[in-house]
Amino acid sequence: MTLDFIADEPIVGLAGQRELIRAVLNASSADETRWLEWKSQHDVSKAAGAFAVSKAILGFANRLPDVAEQWAGGHAYLLVGVDENAIHGVATHDVEKVDGWLTSRFHEVGCPCVDQKHGKCP
């Protein structure tokens, strides 16, 4: 199946998010795009999960601006806990902890400027 979603503007609000999830549920794994990826099950508190999510985020961040702006106003979306077959859900974690777990993986996936102590480029 093909991803049935019009991405000409950023996705805002719960209704837009639900529509995007429904589109993923009716898509195929080949439908992931330059602006949308989904991961069925990743626990970002574990190294493998944080690595996979960090890698996807950096992939989105490395898009050329003229390429990125073609979809969703230049935004990108990573859905974790859903795939084309089902909603799997994810463990709930404190946002501050998630930020730390992901930041700690940026060096592993090729972001040399992330300052481990402060979580940002100097």
PDB file of N, CA, C and O in Angstrom, residues 1-5 17-29 31-32 36-40 79-89:
ATOM      1  N   MET A   1       0.834  -1.175   0.000  1.00  0.00           N
ATOM      2  CA  MET A   1       0.000   0.000   0.000  1.00  0.00           C
ATOM      3  C   MET A   1       0.884   1.244   0.000  1.00  0.00           C
ATOM      4  O   MET A   1       2.048   1.193   0.356  1.00  0.00           O
ATOM      5  N   THR A   2       0.304   2.336  -0.326  1.00  0.00           N
ATOM      6  CA  THR A   2       1.013   3.603  -0.353  1.00  0.00           C
ATOM      7  C   THR A   2       0.576   4.448   0.828  1.00  0.00           C
ATOM      8  O   THR A   2      -0.578   4.398   1.255  1.00  0.00           O
ATOM      9  N   LEU A   3       1.509   5.237   1.349  1.00  0.00           N
ATOM     10  CA  LEU A   3       1.174   6.137   2.454  1.00  0.00           C
ATOM     11  C   LEU A   3       0.130   7.134   1.959  1.00  0.00           C
ATOM     12  O   LEU A   3       0.386   7.903   1.038  1.00  0.00           O
ATOM     13  N   ASP A   4      -1.038   7.110   2.555  1.00  0.00           N
ATOM     14  CA  ASP A   4      -2.136   7.986   2.164  1.00  0.00           C
ATOM     15  C   ASP A   4      -2.203   9.158   3.129  1.00  0.00           C
ATOM     16  O   ASP A   4      -2.983   9.149   4.093  1.00  0.00           O
ATOM     17  N   PHE A   5      -1.354  10.161   2.888  1.00  0.00           N
ATOM     18  CA  PHE A   5      -1.286  11.314   3.783  1.00  0.00           C
ATOM     19  C   PHE A   5      -0.744  12.496   2.996  1.00  0.00           C
ATOM     20  O   PHE A   5       0.267  12.381   2.308  1.00  0.00           O
ATOM     21  N   GLN A  17      -2.124  14.284  14.375  1.00  0.00           N
ATOM     22  CA  GLN A  17      -1.270  13.172  14.797  1.00  0.00           C
ATOM     23  C   GLN A  17      -1.992  11.838  14.609  1.00  0.00           C
ATOM     24  O   GLN A  17      -1.407  10.868  14.119  1.00  0.00           O
ATOM     25  N   ARG A  18      -3.252  11.793  14.962  1.00  0.00           N
ATOM     26  CA  ARG A  18      -4.032  10.558  14.775  1.00  0.00           C
ATOM     27  C   ARG A  18      -4.159  10.202  13.301  1.00  0.00           C
ATOM     28  O   ARG A  18      -4.086   9.034  12.923  1.00  0.00           O
ATOM     29  N   GLU A  19      -4.366  11.209  12.476  1.00  0.00           N
ATOM     30  CA  GLU A  19      -4.466  10.968  11.035  1.00  0.00           C
ATOM     31  C   GLU A  19      -3.164  10.381  10.494  1.00  0.00           C
ATOM     32  O   GLU A  19      -3.165   9.465   9.680  1.00  0.00           O
ATOM     33  N   LEU A  20      -2.039  10.899  10.967  1.00  0.00           N
ATOM     34  CA  LEU A  20      -0.743  10.385  10.533  1.00  0.00           C
ATOM     35  C   LEU A  20      -0.555   8.940  10.988  1.00  0.00           C
ATOM     36  O   LEU A  20      -0.107   8.090  10.209  1.00  0.00           O
ATOM     37  N   ILE A  21      -0.916   8.637  12.214  1.00  0.00           N
ATOM     38  CA  ILE A  21      -0.805   7.260  12.714  1.00  0.00           C
ATOM     39  C   ILE A  21      -1.689   6.323  11.899  1.00  0.00           C
ATOM     40  O   ILE A  21      -1.257   5.230  11.509  1.00  0.00           O
ATOM     41  N   ARG A  22      -2.915   6.746  11.594  1.00  0.00           N
ATOM     42  CA  ARG A  22      -3.803   5.917  10.759  1.00  0.00           C
ATOM     43  C   ARG A  22      -3.187   5.667   9.382  1.00  0.00           C
ATOM     44  O   ARG A  22      -3.266   4.565   8.845  1.00  0.00           O
ATOM     45  N   ALA A  23      -2.547   6.691   8.828  1.00  0.00           N
ATOM     46  CA  ALA A  23      -1.906   6.534   7.518  1.00  0.00           C
ATOM     47  C   ALA A  23      -0.774   5.512   7.592  1.00  0.00           C
ATOM     48  O   ALA A  23      -0.617   4.680   6.691  1.00  0.00           O
ATOM     49  N   VAL A  24       0.006   5.548   8.668  1.00  0.00           N
ATOM     50  CA  VAL A  24       1.097   4.578   8.834  1.00  0.00           C
ATOM     51  C   VAL A  24       0.531   3.164   8.978  1.00  0.00           C
ATOM     52  O   VAL A  24       1.059   2.212   8.392  1.00  0.00           O
ATOM     53  N   LEU A  25      -0.541   3.017   9.724  1.00  0.00           N
ATOM     54  CA  LEU A  25      -1.150   1.696   9.904  1.00  0.00           C
ATOM     55  C   LEU A  25      -1.628   1.097   8.584  1.00  0.00           C
ATOM     56  O   LEU A  25      -1.729  -0.123   8.449  1.00  0.00           O
ATOM     57  N   ASN A  26      -1.918   1.948   7.614  1.00  0.00           N
ATOM     58  CA  ASN A  26      -2.385   1.481   6.307  1.00  0.00           C
ATOM     59  C   ASN A  26      -1.303   1.531   5.242  1.00  0.00           C
ATOM     60  O   ASN A  26      -1.598   1.374   4.060  1.00  0.00           O
ATOM     61  N   ALA A  27      -0.064   1.751   5.647  1.00  0.00           N
ATOM     62  CA  ALA A  27       1.050   1.865   4.702  1.00  0.00           C
ATOM     63  C   ALA A  27       1.853   0.560   4.670  1.00  0.00           C
ATOM     64  O   ALA A  27       1.474  -0.437   5.285  1.00  0.00           O
ATOM     65  N   SER A  28       2.962   0.597   3.956  1.00  0.00           N
ATOM     66  CA  SER A  28       3.911  -0.520   3.983  1.00  0.00           C
ATOM     67  C   SER A  28       5.258   0.021   4.460  1.00  0.00           C
ATOM     68  O   SER A  28       5.494   1.233   4.434  1.00  0.00           O
ATOM     69  N   SER A  29       6.132  -0.865   4.872  1.00  0.00           N
ATOM     70  CA  SER A  29       7.433  -0.425   5.380  1.00  0.00           C
ATOM     71  C   SER A  29       8.227   0.333   4.316  1.00  0.00           C
ATOM     72  O   SER A  29       9.083   1.148   4.650  1.00  0.00           O
ATOM     73  N   ASP A  31       7.137   2.662   2.583  1.00  0.00           N
ATOM     74  CA  ASP A  31       6.595   4.011   2.469  1.00  0.00           C
ATOM     75  C   ASP A  31       7.271   5.040   3.367  1.00  0.00           C
ATOM     76  O   ASP A  31       6.892   6.210   3.347  1.00  0.00           O
ATOM     77  N   GLU A  32       8.243   4.623   4.182  1.00  0.00           N
ATOM     78  CA  GLU A  32       8.954   5.619   4.975  1.00  0.00           C
ATOM     79  C   GLU A  32       9.591   6.615   4.016  1.00  0.00           C
ATOM     80  O   GLU A  32      10.000   6.268   2.914  1.00  0.00           O
ATOM     81  N   LEU A  36       9.268  11.241   7.196  1.00  0.00           N
ATOM     82  CA  LEU A  36       8.527  10.379   8.116  1.00  0.00           C
ATOM     83  C   LEU A  36       9.182   9.004   8.222  1.00  0.00           C
ATOM     84  O   LEU A  36       9.466   8.364   7.207  1.00  0.00           O
ATOM     85  N   GLU A  37       9.427   8.595   9.460  1.00  0.00           N
ATOM     86  CA  GLU A  37       9.875   7.232   9.748  1.00  0.00           C
ATOM     87  C   GLU A  37       9.078   6.718  10.929  1.00  0.00           C
ATOM     88  O   GLU A  37       8.579   7.496  11.740  1.00  0.00           O
ATOM     89  N   TRP A  38       8.985   5.407  11.014  1.00  0.00           N
ATOM     90  CA  TRP A  38       8.348   4.809  12.183  1.00  0.00           C
ATOM     91  C   TRP A  38       9.176   3.630  12.652  1.00  0.00           C
ATOM     92  O   TRP A  38       9.852   2.973  11.881  1.00  0.00           O
ATOM     93  N   LYS A  39       9.135   3.432  13.945  1.00  0.00           N
ATOM     94  CA  LYS A  39       9.867   2.352  14.608  1.00  0.00           C
ATOM     95  C   LYS A  39       8.861   1.599  15.469  1.00  0.00           C
ATOM     96  O   LYS A  39       8.214   2.188  16.332  1.00  0.00           O
ATOM     97  N   SER A  40       8.737   0.309  15.247  1.00  0.00           N
ATOM     98  CA  SER A  40       7.708  -0.450  15.948  1.00  0.00           C
ATOM     99  C   SER A  40       7.916  -0.477  17.451  1.00  0.00           C
ATOM    100  O   SER A  40       6.996  -0.190  18.211  1.00  0.00           O
ATOM    101  N   LEU A  79       7.755   8.331  14.442  1.00  0.00           N
ATOM    102  CA  LEU A  79       6.753   7.687  15.286  1.00  0.00           C
ATOM    103  C   LEU A  79       7.378   6.435  15.889  1.00  0.00           C
ATOM    104  O   LEU A  79       7.825   5.550  15.167  1.00  0.00           O
ATOM    105  N   VAL A  80       7.419   6.375  17.194  1.00  0.00           N
ATOM    106  CA  VAL A  80       7.963   5.207  17.883  1.00  0.00           C
ATOM    107  C   VAL A  80       6.804   4.496  18.573  1.00  0.00           C
ATOM    108  O   VAL A  80       6.008   5.118  19.257  1.00  0.00           O
ATOM    109  N   GLY A  81       6.732   3.187  18.364  1.00  0.00           N
ATOM    110  CA  GLY A  81       5.658   2.405  18.962  1.00  0.00           C
ATOM    111  C   GLY A  81       4.515   2.120  18.008  1.00  0.00           C
ATOM    112  O   GLY A  81       3.456   1.670  18.416  1.00  0.00           O
ATOM    113  N   VAL A  82       4.757   2.382  16.727  1.00  0.00           N
ATOM    114  CA  VAL A  82       3.738   2.109  15.714  1.00  0.00           C
ATOM    115  C   VAL A  82       4.453   1.642  14.447  1.00  0.00           C
ATOM    116  O   VAL A  82       5.577   2.037  14.176  1.00  0.00           O
ATOM    117  N   ASP A  83       3.813   0.759  13.719  1.00  0.00           N
ATOM    118  CA  ASP A  83       4.307   0.376  12.396  1.00  0.00           C
ATOM    119  C   ASP A  83       3.109   0.096  11.508  1.00  0.00           C
ATOM    120  O   ASP A  83       1.967   0.335  11.903  1.00  0.00           O
ATOM    121  N   GLU A  84       3.374  -0.406  10.328  1.00  0.00           N
ATOM    122  CA  GLU A  84       2.290  -0.609   9.372  1.00  0.00           C
ATOM    123  C   GLU A  84       1.337  -1.735   9.784  1.00  0.00           C
ATOM    124  O   GLU A  84       0.286  -1.914   9.173  1.00  0.00           O
ATOM    125  N   ASN A  85       1.678  -2.464  10.821  1.00  0.00           N
ATOM    126  CA  ASN A  85       0.834  -3.576  11.258  1.00  0.00           C
ATOM    127  C   ASN A  85       0.037  -3.315  12.526  1.00  0.00           C
ATOM    128  O   ASN A  85      -1.012  -3.904  12.729  1.00  0.00           O
ATOM    129  N   ALA A  86       0.547  -2.455  13.405  1.00  0.00           N
ATOM    130  CA  ALA A  86      -0.116  -2.290  14.701  1.00  0.00           C
ATOM    131  C   ALA A  86       0.441  -1.098  15.475  1.00  0.00           C
ATOM    132  O   ALA A  86       1.529  -0.610  15.183  1.00  0.00           O
ATOM    133  N   ILE A  87      -0.318  -0.705  16.481  1.00  0.00           N
ATOM    134  CA  ILE A  87       0.176   0.241  17.474  1.00  0.00           C
ATOM    135  C   ILE A  87       0.718  -0.600  18.624  1.00  0.00           C
ATOM    136  O   ILE A  87      -0.019  -1.363  19.246  1.00  0.00           O
ATOM    137  N   HIS A  88       2.018  -0.485  18.873  1.00  0.00           N
ATOM    138  CA  HIS A  88       2.665  -1.284  19.908  1.00  0.00           C
ATOM    139  C   HIS A  88       2.775  -0.526  21.222  1.00  0.00           C
ATOM    140  O   HIS A  88       2.846  -1.130  22.277  1.00  0.00           O
ATOM    141  N   GLY A  89       2.857   0.798  21.133  1.00  0.00           N
ATOM    142  CA  GLY A  89       3.037   1.605  22.325  1.00  0.00           C
ATOM    143  C   GLY A  89       4.493   1.647  22.757  1.00  0.00           C
ATOM    144  O   GLY A  89       5.336   0.923  22.225  1.00  0.00           O
TER     145      GLY A  89
END
